Amino acid sequence: MTTSAGRPGGSRPRLGVFKFASCDGCQLTLLDCEDELLGIAGELEIAHFPEASSDVAPGPYDLALVEGSVSTPEHLARVRRIRAESRHLVTIGACATAGGVQALRNYADVTDYLATVYARPDYIETLATSTPIADHVPVDFELRGCPIDRGQLLEVITAFLAGRKPGIPNHSVCFSCKQRGNVCVLVAHGTPCLGPVTHAGCGALCPTFGRGCYGCFGPAGTTNLGALVPVLRRDGMNDGDIGRFLHTFNVTDFTAVEEEDLP
């Protein structure tokens, strides 16, 4: 992305923030940047961000941040329109990068859920699956997490402003634990933990407070789930427990890892 100095008339790059099926938590992470957000606003024109302001402007956009999964027919049309209007498109959060916790419906019959939850399911228009944005349009970068980390979000925005690749690590949560000097909850206490196979980004928040990692940031760049599963069994989990442990925020990504790493 060119900086404002390289744009006609010195105009600022235009940012659009968009929501699909999600809880809004990743957009709130941007709002929670507070002081840093003022600096971003000085370098970017925040043209479309309904979570922050009702004063929204049409595209084109230099950078689009997209939260949420594609879950309805309307989403399909809208995500293609946003992609066509955006020079760079970055997906933010587990819903946008992996379908989110709502992708649990991908492994069941969605009509059963509709009949159970809604008094008039015939009023509901939905797709049978909840899918990541990248399943439908080209994505320039995926920022993981449930929710995303504010430091990583600022790094992504800064990188696109500077025209460079974002410096987001692809290692596991175990590296973050070692950096913080944590005692390994898996080895020392027998606490089930997905840290060895989960993408870093949270700063090892749960292990720092004596809890096992829940896999909020999805699978790390390299995983060995086949080696972790026997350890989880050793610590008292059966196959059903392990399945539930993996099938949460990033169910589709961890399912893909299961199919690759487990017999």
Coordinates of C-alpha atoms in Angstrom, one line a residue:
M1 CA 0.0 0.0 0.0
T2 CA 1.3 3.5 -0.8
T3 CA 1.5 6.0 2.0
S4 CA -0.4 9.3 1.9
A5 CA 2.8 11.0 0.4
G6 CA 2.5 8.7 -2.6
R7 CA -1.2 9.3 -3.3
P8 CA -2.8 12.0 -5.5
G9 CA -2.9 15.3 -3.6
G10 CA -1.4 13.6 -0.5
S11 CA -4.8 12.0 0.4
R12 CA -4.8 9.4 3.1
P13 CA -5.4 5.7 2.4
R14 CA -9.0 4.7 3.0
L15 CA -9.9 2.0 5.6
G16 CA -13.1 0.0 5.7
V17 CA -14.1 -2.3 8.5
F18 CA -16.8 -4.8 7.8
K19 CA -18.8 -7.4 9.8
F20 CA -20.3 -10.7 8.8
A21 CA -21.5 -13.5 11.2
S22 CA -19.6 -12.8 14.5
C23 CA -19.9 -11.3 17.9
D24 CA -18.1 -8.0 17.1
G25 CA -15.2 -8.8 19.5
C26 CA -12.5 -8.3 16.9
Q27 CA -13.9 -4.9 15.8
L28 CA -14.0 -3.9 19.5
T29 CA -10.3 -4.8 19.7
L30 CA -9.6 -2.0 17.2
L31 CA -11.7 0.4 19.2
D32 CA -9.9 -0.7 22.4
C33 CA -6.6 0.5 20.8
E34 CA -7.6 3.9 22.2
D35 CA -4.5 6.2 22.0
E36 CA -3.1 4.1 19.1
L37 CA -6.4 4.5 17.2
L38 CA -5.9 8.3 17.2
G39 CA -2.6 7.8 15.5
I40 CA -4.2 5.4 13.0
A41 CA -6.9 7.9 12.3
G42 CA -4.2 10.5 11.5
E43 CA -2.7 8.2 8.8
L44 CA -5.9 6.6 7.5
E45 CA -9.3 7.9 6.5
I46 CA -11.6 5.6 8.4
A47 CA -14.2 5.6 5.6
H48 CA -16.5 2.7 6.7
F49 CA -16.7 1.4 10.3
P50 CA -20.3 1.2 11.5
E51 CA -19.2 -0.1 14.9
A52 CA -17.5 3.3 15.5
S53 CA -19.6 5.7 13.5
S54 CA -22.8 5.9 11.4
D55 CA -21.0 8.2 9.0
V56 CA -19.9 5.7 6.5
A57 CA -18.6 6.3 2.9
P58 CA -18.7 4.0 -0.1
G59 CA -15.6 2.4 -1.6
P60 CA -13.1 2.0 -3.0
Y61 CA -10.9 1.2 0.1
D62 CA -7.2 0.8 0.3
L63 CA -7.5 -1.7 3.2
A64 CA -10.5 -3.7 4.3
L65 CA -10.6 -5.4 7.7
V66 CA -13.3 -8.1 7.6
E67 CA -14.7 -9.8 10.7
G68 CA -17.1 -12.8 10.7
S69 CA -17.9 -15.8 8.6
V70 CA -20.1 -16.3 5.5
S71 CA -23.3 -17.7 6.9
T72 CA -26.2 -16.4 4.7
P73 CA -26.9 -15.9 1.0
E74 CA -26.7 -12.2 1.5
H75 CA -23.1 -12.6 2.9
L76 CA -22.0 -14.2 -0.4
A77 CA -23.0 -11.3 -2.5
R78 CA -21.7 -8.7 0.0
V79 CA -18.2 -10.2 0.5
R80 CA -17.7 -10.3 -3.2
R81 CA -18.6 -6.6 -3.5
I82 CA -16.3 -5.7 -0.7
R83 CA -13.4 -7.6 -2.3
A84 CA -14.0 -5.8 -5.6
E85 CA -13.9 -2.4 -3.8
S86 CA -10.8 -3.1 -1.8
R87 CA -7.1 -3.0 -2.8
H88 CA -6.1 -5.1 0.2
L89 CA -8.4 -7.4 2.3
V90 CA -7.4 -8.7 5.7
T91 CA -9.6 -11.1 7.6
I92 CA -9.6 -10.7 11.4
G93 CA -10.5 -13.3 14.0
A94 CA -11.5 -17.0 14.1
C95 CA -14.9 -16.4 12.5
A96 CA -13.4 -14.8 9.4
T97 CA -10.4 -17.1 9.2
A98 CA -11.9 -20.5 10.1
G99 CA -15.7 -20.1 10.2
G100 CA -15.8 -19.5 14.0
V101 CA -17.6 -21.5 16.7
Q102 CA -20.7 -21.3 14.5
A103 CA -19.0 -23.6 12.1
L104 CA -19.9 -26.4 14.5
R105 CA -23.1 -26.6 12.5
N106 CA -21.1 -27.7 9.5
Y107 CA -20.9 -31.2 11.1
A108 CA -24.7 -31.5 11.6
D109 CA -28.0 -30.7 9.9
V110 CA -28.6 -27.0 10.2
T111 CA -32.4 -27.5 9.8
D112 CA -32.4 -29.4 13.1
Y113 CA -30.9 -26.4 14.8
L114 CA -33.3 -24.0 13.2
A115 CA -36.3 -26.1 14.3
T116 CA -34.9 -26.2 17.9
V117 CA -34.0 -22.6 18.3
Y118 CA -36.6 -20.6 16.3
A119 CA -40.4 -20.7 16.7
R120 CA -40.7 -19.8 13.0
P121 CA -37.7 -21.3 11.2
D122 CA -39.3 -20.6 7.9
Y123 CA -38.4 -16.9 8.5
I124 CA -34.7 -17.7 8.8
E125 CA -32.5 -17.5 5.7
T126 CA -29.2 -19.2 6.2
L127 CA -26.6 -21.4 4.5
A128 CA -26.0 -25.0 5.6
T129 CA -22.4 -24.1 6.6
S130 CA -20.4 -21.3 8.2
T131 CA -17.3 -20.7 6.2
P132 CA -14.2 -18.5 6.2
I133 CA -14.0 -15.4 4.0
A134 CA -11.0 -17.0 2.1
D135 CA -13.4 -19.8 0.8
H136 CA -15.1 -17.2 -1.3
V137 CA -12.7 -14.4 -2.2
P138 CA -8.9 -13.8 -2.3
V139 CA -7.5 -12.7 1.0
D140 CA -4.3 -10.8 1.4
F141 CA -3.6 -11.7 5.1
E142 CA -5.4 -13.7 7.8
L143 CA -5.1 -12.4 11.4
R144 CA -6.2 -15.1 13.9
G145 CA -7.6 -15.1 17.3
C146 CA -10.9 -15.1 19.3
P147 CA -10.6 -12.2 19.7
I148 CA -7.5 -11.0 17.8
D149 CA -4.6 -9.4 19.7
R150 CA -4.5 -5.6 19.6
G151 CA -0.7 -5.6 19.1
Q152 CA -0.9 -7.9 16.1
L153 CA -3.8 -5.8 14.7
L154 CA -1.7 -2.6 14.9
E155 CA 1.2 -4.4 13.3
V156 CA -0.9 -5.5 10.4
I157 CA -2.3 -2.0 9.8
T158 CA 1.1 -0.5 10.1
A159 CA 2.6 -3.0 7.7
F160 CA 0.0 -2.3 5.0
L161 CA 0.6 1.4 5.5
A162 CA 4.3 0.9 5.0
G163 CA 3.9 -1.5 2.1
R164 CA 5.6 -4.4 3.8
K165 CA 4.6 -7.9 5.0
P166 CA 3.1 -8.0 8.5
G167 CA 5.6 -9.4 11.1
I168 CA 3.2 -11.9 12.7
P169 CA 4.9 -15.0 14.2
N170 CA 3.8 -18.4 13.1
H171 CA 5.1 -20.4 16.1
S172 CA 3.1 -22.1 18.8
V173 CA 2.0 -20.8 22.2
C174 CA 4.8 -22.8 23.8
F175 CA 7.3 -20.2 22.6
S176 CA 5.3 -17.5 24.3
C177 CA 5.2 -19.5 27.5
K178 CA 9.0 -19.9 27.5
Q179 CA 9.4 -16.1 26.8
R180 CA 7.3 -15.4 29.9
G181 CA 9.1 -17.9 32.0
N182 CA 6.0 -20.0 32.6
V183 CA 6.2 -23.5 34.1
C184 CA 4.6 -25.8 31.6
V185 CA 1.1 -26.7 32.8
L186 CA 1.0 -29.8 30.6
V187 CA 4.3 -31.3 31.7
A188 CA 4.4 -30.1 35.3
H189 CA 0.8 -30.3 36.4
G190 CA -0.9 -32.7 33.9
T191 CA -3.3 -30.0 32.8
P192 CA -4.7 -30.6 29.3
C193 CA -3.3 -27.8 27.0
L194 CA -3.4 -27.1 23.3
G195 CA -0.4 -24.8 23.5
P196 CA 1.9 -27.1 21.6
V197 CA -0.3 -27.0 18.5
T198 CA -1.9 -23.5 18.7
H199 CA -0.8 -20.4 16.9
A200 CA 0.8 -17.8 19.2
G201 CA -0.8 -14.4 19.6
C202 CA -2.4 -14.2 23.0
G203 CA 0.9 -14.0 25.0
A204 CA 0.2 -17.4 26.5
L205 CA -2.6 -15.8 28.6
C206 CA -4.3 -19.0 29.9
P207 CA -1.1 -20.9 30.8
T208 CA 0.2 -17.8 32.6
F209 CA -2.7 -18.2 35.0
G210 CA -2.4 -21.9 35.4
R211 CA -4.9 -23.0 32.8
G212 CA -4.4 -25.0 29.7
C213 CA -4.5 -23.3 26.2
Y214 CA -8.0 -23.6 24.6
G215 CA -6.7 -23.0 21.0
C216 CA -8.3 -19.6 20.4
F217 CA -5.8 -18.7 17.7
G218 CA -6.1 -22.0 15.7
P219 CA -3.4 -24.4 14.6
A220 CA 0.2 -23.2 14.5
G221 CA 2.1 -23.2 11.2
T222 CA 3.5 -26.7 12.1
T223 CA 1.6 -29.0 14.4
N224 CA 2.1 -32.5 15.6
L225 CA -1.3 -33.4 17.0
G226 CA -0.5 -37.0 16.7
A227 CA 2.1 -36.6 19.4
L228 CA -0.1 -34.5 21.7
V229 CA -3.2 -36.7 21.7
P230 CA -1.5 -39.6 23.8
V231 CA -0.4 -36.9 26.3
L232 CA -4.0 -35.7 26.6
R233 CA -5.2 -39.3 27.1
R234 CA -2.5 -39.7 29.8
D235 CA -4.0 -36.8 31.6
G236 CA -7.4 -38.3 31.7
M237 CA -9.1 -37.2 28.5
N238 CA -11.0 -39.8 26.3
D239 CA -11.5 -39.4 22.6
G240 CA -14.8 -37.6 23.1
D241 CA -13.2 -35.1 25.5
I242 CA -10.3 -34.5 23.0
G243 CA -12.8 -33.9 20.2
R244 CA -14.7 -31.4 22.2
F245 CA -11.4 -29.7 23.2
L246 CA -10.5 -29.2 19.6
H247 CA -13.9 -28.4 18.2
T248 CA -14.5 -24.8 19.5
F249 CA -13.5 -21.5 18.0
N250 CA -11.5 -22.9 15.1
V251 CA -13.3 -26.2 14.5
T252 CA -12.7 -26.3 10.8
D253 CA -9.0 -25.7 11.0
F254 CA -8.4 -28.2 13.8
T255 CA -10.5 -30.8 12.0
A256 CA -8.2 -30.4 9.0
V257 CA -5.2 -31.0 11.3
E258 CA -6.9 -34.0 12.8
E259 CA -7.5 -35.5 9.4
E260 CA -3.8 -35.0 8.5
D261 CA -2.1 -35.9 11.8
L262 CA -4.3 -38.6 13.3
P263 CA -4.8 -42.2 12.0

